GROMACS .gro file of N, CA and C in nm:
model
  246
    1MET      N    1   5.079   3.700   2.647
    1MET     CA    2   4.948   3.708   2.588
    1MET      C    3   4.955   3.756   2.444
    2THR      N    4   5.046   3.842   2.411
    2THR     CA    5   5.058   3.893   2.276
    2THR      C    6   5.105   3.785   2.180
    3LEU      N    7   5.196   3.703   2.224
    3LEU     CA    8   5.246   3.595   2.139
    3LEU      C    9   5.137   3.491   2.115
    4THR      N   10   5.055   3.466   2.214
    4THR     CA   11   4.946   3.371   2.199
    4THR      C   12   4.843   3.424   2.099
    5THR      N   13   4.811   3.551   2.109
    5THR     CA   14   4.716   3.613   2.016
    5THR      C   15   4.771   3.613   1.875
    6LEU      N   16   4.898   3.646   1.861
    6LEU     CA   17   4.961   3.649   1.730
    6LEU      C   18   4.963   3.509   1.667
    7SER      N   19   4.995   3.408   1.745
    7SER     CA   20   4.997   3.272   1.691
    7SER      C   21   4.857   3.225   1.655
    8LEU      N   22   4.756   3.264   1.735
    8LEU     CA   23   4.618   3.228   1.703
    8LEU      C   24   4.574   3.296   1.573
    9LEU      N   25   4.607   3.423   1.557
    9LEU     CA   26   4.572   3.494   1.434
    9LEU      C   27   4.645   3.435   1.313
   10LEU      N   28   4.768   3.394   1.332
   10LEU     CA   29   4.844   3.334   1.223
   10LEU      C   30   4.780   3.201   1.181
   11VAL      N   31   4.742   3.120   1.277
   11VAL     CA   32   4.677   2.992   1.245
   11VAL      C   33   4.544   3.016   1.176
   12LEU      N   34   4.463   3.109   1.228
   12LEU     CA   35   4.335   3.140   1.165
   12LEU      C   36   4.352   3.194   1.023
   13THR      N   37   4.454   3.274   1.002
   13THR     CA   38   4.481   3.327   0.869
   13THR      C   39   4.519   3.215   0.773
   14LEU      N   40   4.603   3.124   0.817
   14LEU     CA   41   4.643   3.011   0.733
   14LEU      C   42   4.524   2.921   0.701
   15VAL      N   43   4.437   2.899   0.798
   15VAL     CA   44   4.317   2.818   0.774
   15VAL      C   45   4.227   2.888   0.673
   16PHE      N   46   4.208   3.019   0.689
   16PHE     CA   47   4.123   3.095   0.597
   16PHE      C   48   4.181   3.093   0.455
   17VAL      N   49   4.310   3.113   0.441
   17VAL     CA   50   4.374   3.110   0.309
   17VAL      C   51   4.363   2.971   0.248
   18GLY      N   52   4.380   2.868   0.329
   18GLY     CA   53   4.366   2.731   0.280
   18GLY      C   54   4.224   2.703   0.232
   19LEU      N   55   4.124   2.747   0.306
   19LEU     CA   56   3.985   2.728   0.264
   19LEU      C   57   3.954   2.806   0.136
   20ALA      N   58   4.007   2.927   0.127
   20ALA     CA   59   3.984   3.007   0.006
   20ALA      C   60   4.049   2.940  -0.115
   21ALA      N   61   4.171   2.891  -0.099
   21ALA     CA   62   4.239   2.824  -0.210
   21ALA      C   63   4.165   2.696  -0.249
   22ALA      N   64   4.117   2.621  -0.150
   22ALA     CA   65   4.042   2.499  -0.179
   22ALA      C   66   3.913   2.532  -0.252
   23GLY      N   67   3.847   2.639  -0.212
   23GLY     CA   68   3.724   2.680  -0.279
   23GLY      C   69   3.747   2.722  -0.423
   24ILE      N   70   3.854   2.794  -0.447
   24ILE     CA   71   3.886   2.837  -0.584
   24ILE      C   72   3.922   2.717  -0.670
   25LEU      N   73   4.003   2.627  -0.618
   25LEU     CA   74   4.039   2.507  -0.694
   25LEU      C   75   3.916   2.421  -0.723
   26TRP      N   76   3.825   2.409  -0.626
   26TRP     CA   77   3.702   2.332  -0.649
   26TRP      C   78   3.620   2.395  -0.761
   27ALA      N   79   3.609   2.529  -0.759
   27ALA     CA   80   3.529   2.597  -0.861
   27ALA      C   81   3.591   2.581  -0.999
   28ILE      N   82   3.722   2.587  -1.008
   28ILE     CA   83   3.788   2.572  -1.138
   28ILE      C   84   3.773   2.429  -1.190
   29ARG      N   85   3.790   2.331  -1.104
   29ARG     CA   86   3.779   2.191  -1.146
   29ARG      C   87   3.637   2.151  -1.184
   30ASN      N   88   3.538   2.217  -1.127
   30ASN     CA   89   3.399   2.183  -1.157
   30ASN      C   90   3.340   2.268  -1.268
   31GLY      N   91   3.423   2.346  -1.336
   31GLY     CA   92   3.377   2.418  -1.454
   31GLY      C   93   3.299   2.545  -1.426
   32GLN      N   94   3.318   2.605  -1.311
   32GLN     CA   95   3.244   2.727  -1.280
   32GLN      C   96   3.293   2.846  -1.361
   33TYR      N   97   3.414   2.839  -1.414
   33TYR     CA   98   3.470   2.951  -1.489
   33TYR      C   99   3.489   2.918  -1.636
   34ASP      N  100   3.414   2.823  -1.689
   34ASP     CA  101   3.432   2.781  -1.827
   34ASP      C  102   3.396   2.891  -1.927
   35ASP      N  103   3.277   2.944  -1.918
   35ASP     CA  104   3.232   3.042  -2.016
   35ASP      C  105   3.176   3.163  -1.943
   36MET      N  106   3.256   3.265  -1.933
   36MET     CA  107   3.213   3.384  -1.861
   36MET      C  108   3.136   3.481  -1.950
   37GLU      N  109   3.159   3.478  -2.081
   37GLU     CA  110   3.097   3.576  -2.169
   37GLU      C  111   2.972   3.524  -2.239
   38GLY      N  112   2.958   3.394  -2.251
   38GLY     CA  113   2.845   3.337  -2.324
   38GLY      C  114   2.709   3.378  -2.271
   39PRO      N  115   2.682   3.356  -2.142
   39PRO     CA  116   2.551   3.396  -2.090
   39PRO      C  117   2.526   3.546  -2.100
   40ALA      N  118   2.630   3.625  -2.083
   40ALA     CA  119   2.612   3.770  -2.094
   40ALA      C  120   2.579   3.810  -2.237
   41GLN      N  121   2.635   3.741  -2.334
   41GLN     CA  122   2.604   3.771  -2.474
   41GLN      C  123   2.467   3.718  -2.513
   42ARG      N  124   2.431   3.599  -2.463
   42ARG     CA  125   2.302   3.539  -2.499
   42ARG      C  126   2.184   3.619  -2.448
   43ILE      N  127   2.198   3.682  -2.332
   43ILE     CA  128   2.086   3.757  -2.278
   43ILE      C  129   2.060   3.882  -2.361
   44LEU      N  130   2.162   3.930  -2.431
   44LEU     CA  131   2.146   4.049  -2.514
   44LEU      C  132   2.095   4.016  -2.654
   45MET      N  133   2.108   3.891  -2.696
   45MET     CA  134   2.064   3.852  -2.830
   45MET      C  135   1.912   3.846  -2.835
   46ASP      N  136   1.856   3.895  -2.944
   46ASP     CA  137   1.711   3.897  -2.960
   46ASP      C  138   1.669   3.779  -3.045
   47ASP      N  139   1.609   3.680  -2.982
   47ASP     CA  140   1.563   3.564  -3.057
   47ASP      C  141   1.412   3.563  -3.071
   48ASP      N  142   1.350   3.681  -3.060
   48ASP     CA  143   1.205   3.693  -3.073
   48ASP      C  144   1.161   3.715  -3.217
   49ASP      N  145   1.252   3.732  -3.310
   49ASP     CA  146   1.215   3.760  -3.449
   49ASP      C  147   1.123   3.654  -3.509
   50PRO      N  148   1.147   3.524  -3.492
   50PRO     CA  149   1.054   3.426  -3.550
   50PRO      C  150   0.914   3.433  -3.489
   51MET      N  151   0.901   3.489  -3.370
   51MET     CA  152   0.771   3.496  -3.306
   51MET      C  153   0.683   3.607  -3.366
   52ILE      N  154   0.744   3.705  -3.429
   52ILE     CA  155   0.669   3.813  -3.492
   52ILE      C  156   0.617   3.761  -3.626
   53PRO      N  157   0.485   3.769  -3.652
   53PRO     CA  158   0.429   3.706  -3.773
   53PRO      C  159   0.494   3.753  -3.903
   54PHE      N  160   0.520   3.882  -3.919
   54PHE     CA  161   0.579   3.931  -4.043
   54PHE      C  162   0.718   3.871  -4.064
   55ASN      N  163   0.798   3.864  -3.959
   55ASN     CA  164   0.932   3.807  -3.970
   55ASN      C  165   0.926   3.657  -3.999
   56ARG      N  166   0.827   3.589  -3.945
   56ARG     CA  167   0.813   3.446  -3.972
   56ARG      C  168   0.780   3.424  -4.119
   57LEU      N  169   0.695   3.510  -4.177
   57LEU     CA  170   0.662   3.498  -4.319
   57LEU      C  171   0.786   3.522  -4.405
   58LYS      N  172   0.866   3.622  -4.370
   58LYS     CA  173   0.989   3.649  -4.445
   58LYS      C  174   1.084   3.531  -4.435
   59GLN      N  175   1.096   3.472  -4.317
   59GLN     CA  176   1.187   3.359  -4.298
   59GLN      C  177   1.139   3.238  -4.378
   60ASN      N  178   1.009   3.213  -4.377
   60ASN     CA  179   0.955   3.100  -4.454
   60ASN      C  180   0.974   3.122  -4.604
   61ALA      N  181   0.955   3.246  -4.651
   61ALA     CA  182   0.973   3.276  -4.793
   61ALA      C  183   1.119   3.256  -4.833
   62ALA      N  184   1.212   3.299  -4.749
   62ALA     CA  185   1.353   3.281  -4.780
   62ALA      C  186   1.389   3.133  -4.784
   63ALA      N  187   1.337   3.056  -4.691
   63ALA     CA  188   1.364   2.912  -4.690
   63ALA      C  189   1.304   2.845  -4.813
   64HIS      N  190   1.187   2.891  -4.856
   64HIS     CA  191   1.123   2.835  -4.975
   64HIS      C  192   1.205   2.865  -5.100
   65LYS      N  193   1.260   2.986  -5.110
   65LYS     CA  194   1.344   3.022  -5.225
   65LYS      C  195   1.469   2.936  -5.230
   66ILE      N  196   1.529   2.913  -5.115
   66ILE     CA  197   1.650   2.830  -5.110
   66ILE      C  198   1.617   2.688  -5.153
   67THR      N  199   1.505   2.636  -5.107
   67THR     CA  200   1.464   2.500  -5.144
   67THR      C  201   1.438   2.490  -5.293
   68GLN      N  202   1.371   2.591  -5.350
   68GLN     CA  203   1.342   2.589  -5.493
   68GLN      C  204   1.470   2.596  -5.575
   69SER      N  205   1.563   2.681  -5.536
   69SER     CA  206   1.687   2.692  -5.613
   69SER      C  207   1.768   2.563  -5.603
   70ALA      N  208   1.764   2.497  -5.488
   70ALA     CA  209   1.835   2.370  -5.474
   70ALA      C  210   1.771   2.262  -5.560
   71GLU      N  211   1.638   2.262  -5.569
   71GLU     CA  212   1.570   2.164  -5.653
   71GLU      C  213   1.599   2.189  -5.800
   72GLN      N  214   1.606   2.315  -5.841
   72GLN     CA  215   1.632   2.348  -5.981
   72GLN      C  216   1.773   2.308  -6.021
   73THR      N  217   1.869   2.328  -5.933
   73THR     CA  218   2.006   2.290  -5.967
   73THR      C  219   2.021   2.139  -5.971
   74SER      N  220   1.946   2.067  -5.890
   74SER     CA  221   1.958   1.921  -5.893
   74SER      C  222   1.885   1.862  -6.014
   75LYS      N  223   1.784   1.933  -6.068
   75LYS     CA  224   1.711   1.885  -6.184
   75LYS      C  225   1.772   1.931  -6.316
   76ALA      N  226   1.867   2.022  -6.312
   76ALA     CA  227   1.928   2.074  -6.434
   76ALA      C  228   2.004   1.962  -6.504
   77PRO      N  229   1.991   1.952  -6.636
   77PRO     CA  230   2.063   1.847  -6.709
   77PRO      C  231   2.213   1.872  -6.705
   78ALA      N  232   2.286   1.765  -6.707
   78ALA     CA  233   2.431   1.775  -6.703
   78ALA      C  234   2.482   1.829  -6.836
   79ASP      N  235   2.586   1.908  -6.832
   79ASP     CA  236   2.644   1.967  -6.952
   79ASP      C  237   2.729   1.861  -7.022
   80THR      N  238   2.684   1.815  -7.139
   80THR     CA  239   2.756   1.710  -7.211
   80THR      C  240   2.851   1.766  -7.316
   81ASN      N  241   2.845   1.897  -7.342
   81ASN     CA  242   2.935   1.959  -7.441
   81ASN      C  243   3.064   1.998  -7.372
   82GLN      N  244   3.162   1.913  -7.381
   82GLN     CA  245   3.289   1.943  -7.315
   82GLN      C  246   3.394   1.977  -7.414
   0.00000   0.00000   0.00000
C-alpha cells in the first residue's frame, strides 16, 4: 500500500509540475510579462495638469511663444554677408 501511495503521489506531482511549467510558458509566450513596471509608473503619473484651467492657459501660452519664435526665424532674411 505504501508503494502504491508513493507512486500515485509521484505521478500527481509530475502532472502538477508539468501543468505549472505549461502555464508559465503560455504566459511568457503570450506577453504576460512584457512590461511589469509601465502600468505601475503610469498610475503614479499625474496627467490632470491640462484639465486645470490655469495650467491649460500656461500650456497654451508656451505653445504660442514657440510658434511665434518659429515663425520669426523662418521669416528672418538670410545673411548674405559672408
